[in-house]
């Protein structure tokens, strides 16, 4: 869900009234505010015809504002339906990409990746590629009395690796939750505020700023697809690596690399 879930409006029309979730309720308020801003825009468009002759604004600014305003008014009412459709398509496509062999279980490759990081990759002859608590018995210590330096080195190495891998895994799990949640919240912010973003884009001096929000929305829309692609392709490479060189440390770092790419893709 952190990689594929998209915020929606859950938009519908019931008895002639628009209904939806809390996202849509706030969207309606922002839409109404944008209509008030458009009133200012219409006044500005009238002044633009004069400013064009004085070279204060680019040519055809007034006409562009008036024509775009009419288009935006219709788009603001149509957008919730369009967005819910796109969000559902992206979610389902991302889940299908995560496991095209069995779309009913989209978490299978994620499960494989997490097992590689915690208990070792499934299907391997060893399970010490993941996070394993050091198993040091009294017999091991007595046996190593003849070589105390080697014994202490092995104890330290096993303990250090277990602690290091556990800490790194927790950090990246935290980042996965954080960045995945940020992606969803940022997407919700942009879709809810889109009426104001588009309205302010009609002001020539705001256009460069608002264009960045629009570009970000397009990127956020397809981010789940690329995150799913990273997971499926990364796990395929990881499985190839496991067969070619079954080294537990190499497997663990490869799995961590796939998780890192999937986390930071958005």
PDB file of C-alpha atoms in Angstrom:
ATOM      1  CA  UNK A   1       0.000   0.000   0.000  1.00  0.00           C
ATOM      2  CA  UNK A   2       2.861   2.407   0.758  1.00  0.00           C
ATOM      3  CA  UNK A   3       4.089   1.972  -2.824  1.00  0.00           C
ATOM      4  CA  UNK A   4       0.835   1.607  -4.760  1.00  0.00           C
ATOM      5  CA  UNK A   5      -1.991   3.342  -2.858  1.00  0.00           C
ATOM      6  CA  UNK A   6      -3.268   6.609  -4.367  1.00  0.00           C
ATOM      7  CA  UNK A   7      -5.439   9.221  -2.588  1.00  0.00           C
ATOM      8  CA  UNK A   8      -8.899   9.555  -4.124  1.00  0.00           C
ATOM      9  CA  UNK A   9     -12.018  11.705  -3.912  1.00  0.00           C
ATOM     10  CA  UNK A  10     -14.500   8.786  -3.986  1.00  0.00           C
ATOM     11  CA  UNK A  11     -16.608  11.146  -6.080  1.00  0.00           C
ATOM     12  CA  UNK A  12     -20.250  10.452  -6.932  1.00  0.00           C
ATOM     13  CA  UNK A  13     -23.452  12.341  -7.671  1.00  0.00           C
ATOM     14  CA  UNK A  14     -26.466  11.478  -5.498  1.00  0.00           C
ATOM     15  CA  UNK A  15     -29.852  13.133  -6.026  1.00  0.00           C
ATOM     16  CA  UNK A  16     -28.177  15.866  -8.010  1.00  0.00           C
ATOM     17  CA  UNK A  17     -25.632  16.614  -5.264  1.00  0.00           C
ATOM     18  CA  UNK A  18     -21.903  15.966  -5.432  1.00  0.00           C
ATOM     19  CA  UNK A  19     -20.660  13.663  -2.683  1.00  0.00           C
ATOM     20  CA  UNK A  20     -17.264  12.244  -1.745  1.00  0.00           C
ATOM     21  CA  UNK A  21     -14.830  11.720   1.100  1.00  0.00           C
ATOM     22  CA  UNK A  22     -13.140  14.410   3.188  1.00  0.00           C
ATOM     23  CA  UNK A  23     -10.650  15.055   0.366  1.00  0.00           C
ATOM     24  CA  UNK A  24     -13.519  16.025  -1.907  1.00  0.00           C
ATOM     25  CA  UNK A  25     -15.143  18.216   0.750  1.00  0.00           C
ATOM     26  CA  UNK A  26     -11.946  20.278   1.039  1.00  0.00           C
ATOM     27  CA  UNK A  27     -11.589  20.216  -2.756  1.00  0.00           C
ATOM     28  CA  UNK A  28     -15.038  21.834  -3.030  1.00  0.00           C
ATOM     29  CA  UNK A  29     -13.986  24.614  -0.649  1.00  0.00           C
ATOM     30  CA  UNK A  30     -10.755  25.226  -2.585  1.00  0.00           C
ATOM     31  CA  UNK A  31     -12.729  25.181  -5.845  1.00  0.00           C
ATOM     32  CA  UNK A  32     -15.080  27.867  -4.543  1.00  0.00           C
ATOM     33  CA  UNK A  33     -12.106  29.969  -3.453  1.00  0.00           C
ATOM     34  CA  UNK A  34     -10.597  29.606  -6.934  1.00  0.00           C
ATOM     35  CA  UNK A  35     -13.812  31.014  -8.436  1.00  0.00           C
ATOM     36  CA  UNK A  36     -13.348  34.149  -6.311  1.00  0.00           C
ATOM     37  CA  UNK A  37      -9.748  34.422  -7.521  1.00  0.00           C
ATOM     38  CA  UNK A  38     -11.048  34.094 -11.081  1.00  0.00           C
ATOM     39  CA  UNK A  39     -13.120  37.199 -10.493  1.00  0.00           C
ATOM     40  CA  UNK A  40      -9.882  39.052  -9.810  1.00  0.00           C
ATOM     41  CA  UNK A  41      -8.392  37.398 -12.895  1.00  0.00           C
ATOM     42  CA  UNK A  42     -11.182  38.688 -15.118  1.00  0.00           C
ATOM     43  CA  UNK A  43     -10.466  42.211 -13.871  1.00  0.00           C
ATOM     44  CA  UNK A  44      -6.758  41.626 -14.481  1.00  0.00           C
ATOM     45  CA  UNK A  45      -7.532  40.313 -17.988  1.00  0.00           C
ATOM     46  CA  UNK A  46      -9.291  43.588 -18.779  1.00  0.00           C
ATOM     47  CA  UNK A  47      -6.260  45.547 -17.626  1.00  0.00           C
ATOM     48  CA  UNK A  48      -3.996  43.212 -19.627  1.00  0.00           C
ATOM     49  CA  UNK A  49      -5.392  44.504 -22.905  1.00  0.00           C
ATOM     50  CA  UNK A  50      -4.047  47.906 -21.901  1.00  0.00           C
ATOM     51  CA  UNK A  51      -0.803  46.522 -20.451  1.00  0.00           C
ATOM     52  CA  UNK A  52      -0.105  44.630 -23.682  1.00  0.00           C
ATOM     53  CA  UNK A  53       0.253  47.918 -25.554  1.00  0.00           C
ATOM     54  CA  UNK A  54       2.629  49.141 -22.836  1.00  0.00           C
ATOM     55  CA  UNK A  55       4.691  45.891 -23.003  1.00  0.00           C
ATOM     56  CA  UNK A  56       4.082  45.177 -19.298  1.00  0.00           C
ATOM     57  CA  UNK A  57       2.683  41.708 -20.071  1.00  0.00           C
ATOM     58  CA  UNK A  58       3.195  39.350 -23.049  1.00  0.00           C
ATOM     59  CA  UNK A  59       0.876  39.707 -26.062  1.00  0.00           C
ATOM     60  CA  UNK A  60      -2.514  37.926 -25.924  1.00  0.00           C
ATOM     61  CA  UNK A  61      -2.308  37.645 -22.112  1.00  0.00           C
ATOM     62  CA  UNK A  62      -5.842  38.924 -21.621  1.00  0.00           C
ATOM     63  CA  UNK A  63      -7.319  36.567 -24.224  1.00  0.00           C
ATOM     64  CA  UNK A  64      -5.398  33.609 -22.785  1.00  0.00           C
ATOM     65  CA  UNK A  65      -6.656  34.338 -19.268  1.00  0.00           C
ATOM     66  CA  UNK A  66     -10.304  34.615 -20.340  1.00  0.00           C
ATOM     67  CA  UNK A  67     -10.272  31.523 -22.578  1.00  0.00           C
ATOM     68  CA  UNK A  68      -8.363  29.406 -20.032  1.00  0.00           C
ATOM     69  CA  UNK A  69     -10.688  30.501 -17.237  1.00  0.00           C
ATOM     70  CA  UNK A  70     -13.709  29.143 -19.100  1.00  0.00           C
ATOM     71  CA  UNK A  71     -11.931  25.819 -19.709  1.00  0.00           C
ATOM     72  CA  UNK A  72     -10.795  25.572 -16.083  1.00  0.00           C
ATOM     73  CA  UNK A  73     -14.307  26.125 -14.721  1.00  0.00           C
ATOM     74  CA  UNK A  74     -15.551  23.027 -16.567  1.00  0.00           C
ATOM     75  CA  UNK A  75     -12.387  21.088 -15.699  1.00  0.00           C
ATOM     76  CA  UNK A  76     -12.771  21.767 -11.960  1.00  0.00           C
ATOM     77  CA  UNK A  77     -16.130  19.971 -11.948  1.00  0.00           C
ATOM     78  CA  UNK A  78     -14.857  17.101 -14.114  1.00  0.00           C
ATOM     79  CA  UNK A  79     -11.497  16.589 -12.389  1.00  0.00           C
ATOM     80  CA  UNK A  80     -12.627  14.480  -9.346  1.00  0.00           C
ATOM     81  CA  UNK A  81     -14.156  11.856 -11.648  1.00  0.00           C
ATOM     82  CA  UNK A  82     -11.092  11.858 -13.892  1.00  0.00           C
ATOM     83  CA  UNK A  83      -8.680  11.609 -10.973  1.00  0.00           C
ATOM     84  CA  UNK A  84     -10.514   8.706  -9.306  1.00  0.00           C
ATOM     85  CA  UNK A  85     -10.405   6.842 -12.619  1.00  0.00           C
ATOM     86  CA  UNK A  86      -6.666   7.500 -13.114  1.00  0.00           C
ATOM     87  CA  UNK A  87      -5.845   6.652  -9.485  1.00  0.00           C
ATOM     88  CA  UNK A  88      -7.668   3.317  -9.699  1.00  0.00           C
ATOM     89  CA  UNK A  89      -5.935   2.453 -12.979  1.00  0.00           C
ATOM     90  CA  UNK A  90      -2.501   3.286 -11.521  1.00  0.00           C
ATOM     91  CA  UNK A  91      -3.177   1.270  -8.353  1.00  0.00           C
ATOM     92  CA  UNK A  92      -4.336  -1.830 -10.222  1.00  0.00           C
ATOM     93  CA  UNK A  93      -1.557  -1.572 -12.804  1.00  0.00           C
ATOM     94  CA  UNK A  94       1.067  -1.218 -10.054  1.00  0.00           C
ATOM     95  CA  UNK A  95      -0.263  -4.286  -8.221  1.00  0.00           C
ATOM     96  CA  UNK A  96      -0.271  -6.253 -11.472  1.00  0.00           C
ATOM     97  CA  UNK A  97       3.333  -5.220 -12.192  1.00  0.00           C
ATOM     98  CA  UNK A  98       4.372  -6.250  -8.656  1.00  0.00           C
ATOM     99  CA  UNK A  99       3.462  -9.848  -9.465  1.00  0.00           C
ATOM    100  CA  UNK A 100       2.400 -10.368 -13.102  1.00  0.00           C
ATOM    101  CA  UNK A 101       2.572 -14.148 -12.686  1.00  0.00           C
ATOM    102  CA  UNK A 102      -0.096 -14.059  -9.964  1.00  0.00           C
ATOM    103  CA  UNK A 103      -1.776 -10.599  -9.725  1.00  0.00           C
ATOM    104  CA  UNK A 104      -4.035 -11.873  -6.937  1.00  0.00           C
ATOM    105  CA  UNK A 105      -0.979 -11.898  -4.633  1.00  0.00           C
ATOM    106  CA  UNK A 106       0.810  -8.598  -5.416  1.00  0.00           C
ATOM    107  CA  UNK A 107       2.821  -8.738  -2.170  1.00  0.00           C
ATOM    108  CA  UNK A 108       4.673 -11.976  -3.044  1.00  0.00           C
ATOM    109  CA  UNK A 109       7.818 -10.247  -4.334  1.00  0.00           C
ATOM    110  CA  UNK A 110       7.780  -7.748  -1.469  1.00  0.00           C
ATOM    111  CA  UNK A 111       7.539 -10.699   0.929  1.00  0.00           C
ATOM    112  CA  UNK A 112      10.510 -12.370  -0.790  1.00  0.00           C
ATOM    113  CA  UNK A 113      12.542  -9.159  -0.527  1.00  0.00           C
ATOM    114  CA  UNK A 114      11.805  -8.711   3.181  1.00  0.00           C
ATOM    115  CA  UNK A 115      12.702 -12.357   3.885  1.00  0.00           C
ATOM    116  CA  UNK A 116      16.048 -11.825   2.151  1.00  0.00           C
ATOM    117  CA  UNK A 117      16.677  -8.916   4.517  1.00  0.00           C
ATOM    118  CA  UNK A 118      15.531 -10.628   7.711  1.00  0.00           C
ATOM    119  CA  UNK A 119      15.955 -14.436   7.576  1.00  0.00           C
ATOM    120  CA  UNK A 120      17.721 -15.055   4.266  1.00  0.00           C
ATOM    121  CA  UNK A 121      16.462 -15.529   0.716  1.00  0.00           C
ATOM    122  CA  UNK A 122      13.983 -18.437   0.367  1.00  0.00           C
ATOM    123  CA  UNK A 123      15.235 -21.419  -1.590  1.00  0.00           C
ATOM    124  CA  UNK A 124      18.879 -21.050  -0.556  1.00  0.00           C
ATOM    125  CA  UNK A 125      20.853 -23.675   1.336  1.00  0.00           C
ATOM    126  CA  UNK A 126      21.639 -21.177   4.081  1.00  0.00           C
ATOM    127  CA  UNK A 127      19.540 -18.786   6.114  1.00  0.00           C
ATOM    128  CA  UNK A 128      22.299 -16.672   7.583  1.00  0.00           C
ATOM    129  CA  UNK A 129      22.018 -14.026   4.907  1.00  0.00           C
ATOM    130  CA  UNK A 130      19.496 -12.120   6.942  1.00  0.00           C
ATOM    131  CA  UNK A 131      19.470 -10.715  10.440  1.00  0.00           C
ATOM    132  CA  UNK A 132      20.512 -13.497  12.794  1.00  0.00           C
ATOM    133  CA  UNK A 133      21.210 -13.156  16.495  1.00  0.00           C
ATOM    134  CA  UNK A 134      24.751 -14.363  17.247  1.00  0.00           C
ATOM    135  CA  UNK A 135      24.704 -17.935  18.576  1.00  0.00           C
ATOM    136  CA  UNK A 136      27.723 -18.222  20.878  1.00  0.00           C
ATOM    137  CA  UNK A 137      27.804 -21.089  23.371  1.00  0.00           C
ATOM    138  CA  UNK A 138      30.166 -21.949  26.215  1.00  0.00           C
ATOM    139  CA  UNK A 139      31.430 -24.863  24.164  1.00  0.00           C
ATOM    140  CA  UNK A 140      32.485 -22.448  21.401  1.00  0.00           C
ATOM    141  CA  UNK A 141      34.444 -20.373  23.920  1.00  0.00           C
ATOM    142  CA  UNK A 142      36.110 -23.436  25.535  1.00  0.00           C
ATOM    143  CA  UNK A 143      36.981 -24.800  22.107  1.00  0.00           C
ATOM    144  CA  UNK A 144      38.565 -21.486  21.167  1.00  0.00           C
ATOM    145  CA  UNK A 145      40.755 -21.167  24.293  1.00  0.00           C
ATOM    146  CA  UNK A 146      43.686 -22.369  22.247  1.00  0.00           C
ATOM    147  CA  UNK A 147      43.157 -19.423  19.869  1.00  0.00           C
ATOM    148  CA  UNK A 148      41.680 -16.614  21.966  1.00  0.00           C
ATOM    149  CA  UNK A 149      42.307 -13.867  19.430  1.00  0.00           C
ATOM    150  CA  UNK A 150      40.512 -15.762  16.652  1.00  0.00           C
ATOM    151  CA  UNK A 151      37.644 -16.624  18.991  1.00  0.00           C
ATOM    152  CA  UNK A 152      37.149 -13.018  20.105  1.00  0.00           C
ATOM    153  CA  UNK A 153      37.378 -11.818  16.517  1.00  0.00           C
ATOM    154  CA  UNK A 154      34.622 -14.212  15.411  1.00  0.00           C
ATOM    155  CA  UNK A 155      32.418 -13.264  18.371  1.00  0.00           C
ATOM    156  CA  UNK A 156      32.857  -9.558  17.656  1.00  0.00           C
ATOM    157  CA  UNK A 157      32.276 -10.029  13.917  1.00  0.00           C
ATOM    158  CA  UNK A 158      29.062 -12.025  14.400  1.00  0.00           C
ATOM    159  CA  UNK A 159      27.707  -9.605  16.980  1.00  0.00           C
ATOM    160  CA  UNK A 160      28.641  -6.551  14.920  1.00  0.00           C
ATOM    161  CA  UNK A 161      27.081  -7.918  11.721  1.00  0.00           C
ATOM    162  CA  UNK A 162      23.838  -8.835  13.501  1.00  0.00           C
ATOM    163  CA  UNK A 163      23.550  -5.393  15.122  1.00  0.00           C
ATOM    164  CA  UNK A 164      24.614  -3.541  11.955  1.00  0.00           C
ATOM    165  CA  UNK A 165      22.134  -5.322   9.687  1.00  0.00           C
ATOM    166  CA  UNK A 166      19.299  -4.946  12.190  1.00  0.00           C
ATOM    167  CA  UNK A 167      19.899  -1.198  12.577  1.00  0.00           C
ATOM    168  CA  UNK A 168      20.195  -0.624   8.806  1.00  0.00           C
ATOM    169  CA  UNK A 169      17.022  -2.626   8.197  1.00  0.00           C
ATOM    170  CA  UNK A 170      15.076  -0.604  10.775  1.00  0.00           C
ATOM    171  CA  UNK A 171      16.330   2.674   9.293  1.00  0.00           C
ATOM    172  CA  UNK A 172      15.237   1.744   5.792  1.00  0.00           C
ATOM    173  CA  UNK A 173      11.876   0.410   6.993  1.00  0.00           C
ATOM    174  CA  UNK A 174      11.352   3.776   8.695  1.00  0.00           C
ATOM    175  CA  UNK A 175      12.323   5.609   5.483  1.00  0.00           C
ATOM    176  CA  UNK A 176       9.973   3.396   3.470  1.00  0.00           C
ATOM    177  CA  UNK A 177       7.053   4.321   5.720  1.00  0.00           C
ATOM    178  CA  UNK A 178       8.062   7.982   5.816  1.00  0.00           C
ATOM    179  CA  UNK A 179       8.623   8.493   2.076  1.00  0.00           C
ATOM    180  CA  UNK A 180       5.611   6.360   1.135  1.00  0.00           C
ATOM    181  CA  UNK A 181       3.399   8.427   3.431  1.00  0.00           C
ATOM    182  CA  UNK A 182       4.915  11.686   2.153  1.00  0.00           C
ATOM    183  CA  UNK A 183       4.127  10.620  -1.427  1.00  0.00           C
ATOM    184  CA  UNK A 184       0.481   9.979  -0.570  1.00  0.00           C
ATOM    185  CA  UNK A 185       0.082  13.209   1.421  1.00  0.00           C
ATOM    186  CA  UNK A 186       1.852  15.330  -1.207  1.00  0.00           C
ATOM    187  CA  UNK A 187      -0.347  13.818  -3.918  1.00  0.00           C
ATOM    188  CA  UNK A 188      -3.458  14.620  -1.873  1.00  0.00           C
ATOM    189  CA  UNK A 189      -2.267  18.195  -1.300  1.00  0.00           C
ATOM    190  CA  UNK A 190      -1.736  18.804  -5.021  1.00  0.00           C
ATOM    191  CA  UNK A 191      -5.024  17.247  -6.201  1.00  0.00           C
ATOM    192  CA  UNK A 192      -7.038  19.085  -3.536  1.00  0.00           C
ATOM    193  CA  UNK A 193      -5.301  22.381  -4.279  1.00  0.00           C
ATOM    194  CA  UNK A 194      -5.344  21.940  -8.070  1.00  0.00           C
ATOM    195  CA  UNK A 195      -8.120  24.523  -8.670  1.00  0.00           C
ATOM    196  CA  UNK A 196      -6.064  27.239  -6.985  1.00  0.00           C
ATOM    197  CA  UNK A 197      -2.840  26.029  -8.617  1.00  0.00           C
ATOM    198  CA  UNK A 198      -4.377  26.219 -12.101  1.00  0.00           C
ATOM    199  CA  UNK A 199      -6.054  29.543 -11.353  1.00  0.00           C
ATOM    200  CA  UNK A 200      -2.809  31.144 -10.184  1.00  0.00           C
ATOM    201  CA  UNK A 201      -1.075  29.736 -13.278  1.00  0.00           C
ATOM    202  CA  UNK A 202      -3.083  32.255 -15.314  1.00  0.00           C
ATOM    203  CA  UNK A 203      -1.159  35.076 -13.641  1.00  0.00           C
ATOM    204  CA  UNK A 204       1.984  35.438 -15.790  1.00  0.00           C
ATOM    205  CA  UNK A 205       4.261  36.028 -12.779  1.00  0.00           C
ATOM    206  CA  UNK A 206       3.070  32.829 -10.999  1.00  0.00           C
ATOM    207  CA  UNK A 207       3.224  30.466 -13.965  1.00  0.00           C
ATOM    208  CA  UNK A 208       6.729  29.094 -13.388  1.00  0.00           C
ATOM    209  CA  UNK A 209       5.869  28.185  -9.784  1.00  0.00           C
ATOM    210  CA  UNK A 210       2.534  26.573 -10.577  1.00  0.00           C
ATOM    211  CA  UNK A 211       4.073  24.624 -13.471  1.00  0.00           C
ATOM    212  CA  UNK A 212       6.290  22.856 -10.943  1.00  0.00           C
ATOM    213  CA  UNK A 213       3.246  21.682  -8.997  1.00  0.00           C
ATOM    214  CA  UNK A 214       1.633  20.374 -12.175  1.00  0.00           C
ATOM    215  CA  UNK A 215       4.831  18.576 -13.172  1.00  0.00           C
ATOM    216  CA  UNK A 216       5.047  17.114  -9.660  1.00  0.00           C
ATOM    217  CA  UNK A 217       1.478  15.811  -9.932  1.00  0.00           C
ATOM    218  CA  UNK A 218       2.285  14.003 -13.172  1.00  0.00           C
ATOM    219  CA  UNK A 219       5.353  12.452 -11.528  1.00  0.00           C
ATOM    220  CA  UNK A 220       3.405  11.476  -8.404  1.00  0.00           C
ATOM    221  CA  UNK A 221       0.747   9.864 -10.588  1.00  0.00           C
ATOM    222  CA  UNK A 222       3.169   7.400 -12.182  1.00  0.00           C
ATOM    223  CA  UNK A 223       5.523   6.975  -9.176  1.00  0.00           C
ATOM    224  CA  UNK A 224       3.730   3.790  -7.948  1.00  0.00           C
ATOM    225  CA  UNK A 225       4.198   2.179 -11.379  1.00  0.00           C
ATOM    226  CA  UNK A 226       7.955   2.772 -11.313  1.00  0.00           C
ATOM    227  CA  UNK A 227       8.233   1.696  -7.670  1.00  0.00           C
ATOM    228  CA  UNK A 228       6.502  -1.570  -8.558  1.00  0.00           C
ATOM    229  CA  UNK A 229       8.807  -1.957 -11.565  1.00  0.00           C
ATOM    230  CA  UNK A 230      11.869  -1.506  -9.318  1.00  0.00           C
ATOM    231  CA  UNK A 231      10.629  -4.226  -6.961  1.00  0.00           C
ATOM    232  CA  UNK A 232       9.779  -6.808  -9.638  1.00  0.00           C
ATOM    233  CA  UNK A 233      12.966  -6.214 -11.656  1.00  0.00           C
ATOM    234  CA  UNK A 234      15.127  -5.939  -8.535  1.00  0.00           C
ATOM    235  CA  UNK A 235      13.809  -9.205  -7.104  1.00  0.00           C
ATOM    236  CA  UNK A 236      14.400 -10.908 -10.473  1.00  0.00           C
ATOM    237  CA  UNK A 237      18.031  -9.748 -10.433  1.00  0.00           C
ATOM    238  CA  UNK A 238      18.320 -10.790  -6.778  1.00  0.00           C
ATOM    239  CA  UNK A 239      17.046 -14.292  -7.583  1.00  0.00           C
ATOM    240  CA  UNK A 240      19.539 -14.498 -10.466  1.00  0.00           C
ATOM    241  CA  UNK A 241      22.322 -13.410  -8.137  1.00  0.00           C
ATOM    242  CA  UNK A 242      21.338 -16.020  -5.551  1.00  0.00           C
ATOM    243  CA  UNK A 243      21.650 -18.815  -8.132  1.00  0.00           C
ATOM    244  CA  UNK A 244      24.939 -17.559  -9.566  1.00  0.00           C
ATOM    245  CA  UNK A 245      26.774 -16.685  -6.341  1.00  0.00           C
ATOM    246  CA  UNK A 246      25.029 -17.863  -3.159  1.00  0.00           C
ATOM    247  CA  UNK A 247      26.944 -15.590  -0.804  1.00  0.00           C
ATOM    248  CA  UNK A 248      24.811 -14.496   2.194  1.00  0.00           C
ATOM    249  CA  UNK A 249      26.426 -11.069   2.592  1.00  0.00           C
ATOM    250  CA  UNK A 250      26.135 -10.302  -1.138  1.00  0.00           C
ATOM    251  CA  UNK A 251      22.485 -11.375  -1.099  1.00  0.00           C
ATOM    252  CA  UNK A 252      21.715  -9.148   1.885  1.00  0.00           C
ATOM    253  CA  UNK A 253      23.301  -6.039   0.379  1.00  0.00           C
ATOM    254  CA  UNK A 254      21.613  -6.714  -2.988  1.00  0.00           C
ATOM    255  CA  UNK A 255      18.240  -6.973  -1.239  1.00  0.00           C
ATOM    256  CA  UNK A 256      18.995  -3.750   0.632  1.00  0.00           C
ATOM    257  CA  UNK A 257      19.836  -2.052  -2.688  1.00  0.00           C
ATOM    258  CA  UNK A 258      16.473  -3.106  -4.163  1.00  0.00           C
ATOM    259  CA  UNK A 259      14.647  -1.861  -1.070  1.00  0.00           C
ATOM    260  CA  UNK A 260      16.572   1.448  -1.243  1.00  0.00           C
ATOM    261  CA  UNK A 261      15.663   2.007  -4.886  1.00  0.00           C
ATOM    262  CA  UNK A 262      12.017   1.127  -4.267  1.00  0.00           C
ATOM    263  CA  UNK A 263      11.918   3.497  -1.278  1.00  0.00           C
ATOM    264  CA  UNK A 264      13.498   6.493  -2.984  1.00  0.00           C
ATOM    265  CA  UNK A 265      11.913   6.070  -6.433  1.00  0.00           C
ATOM    266  CA  UNK A 266       9.033   8.520  -5.630  1.00  0.00           C
TER     267      UNK A 266
END
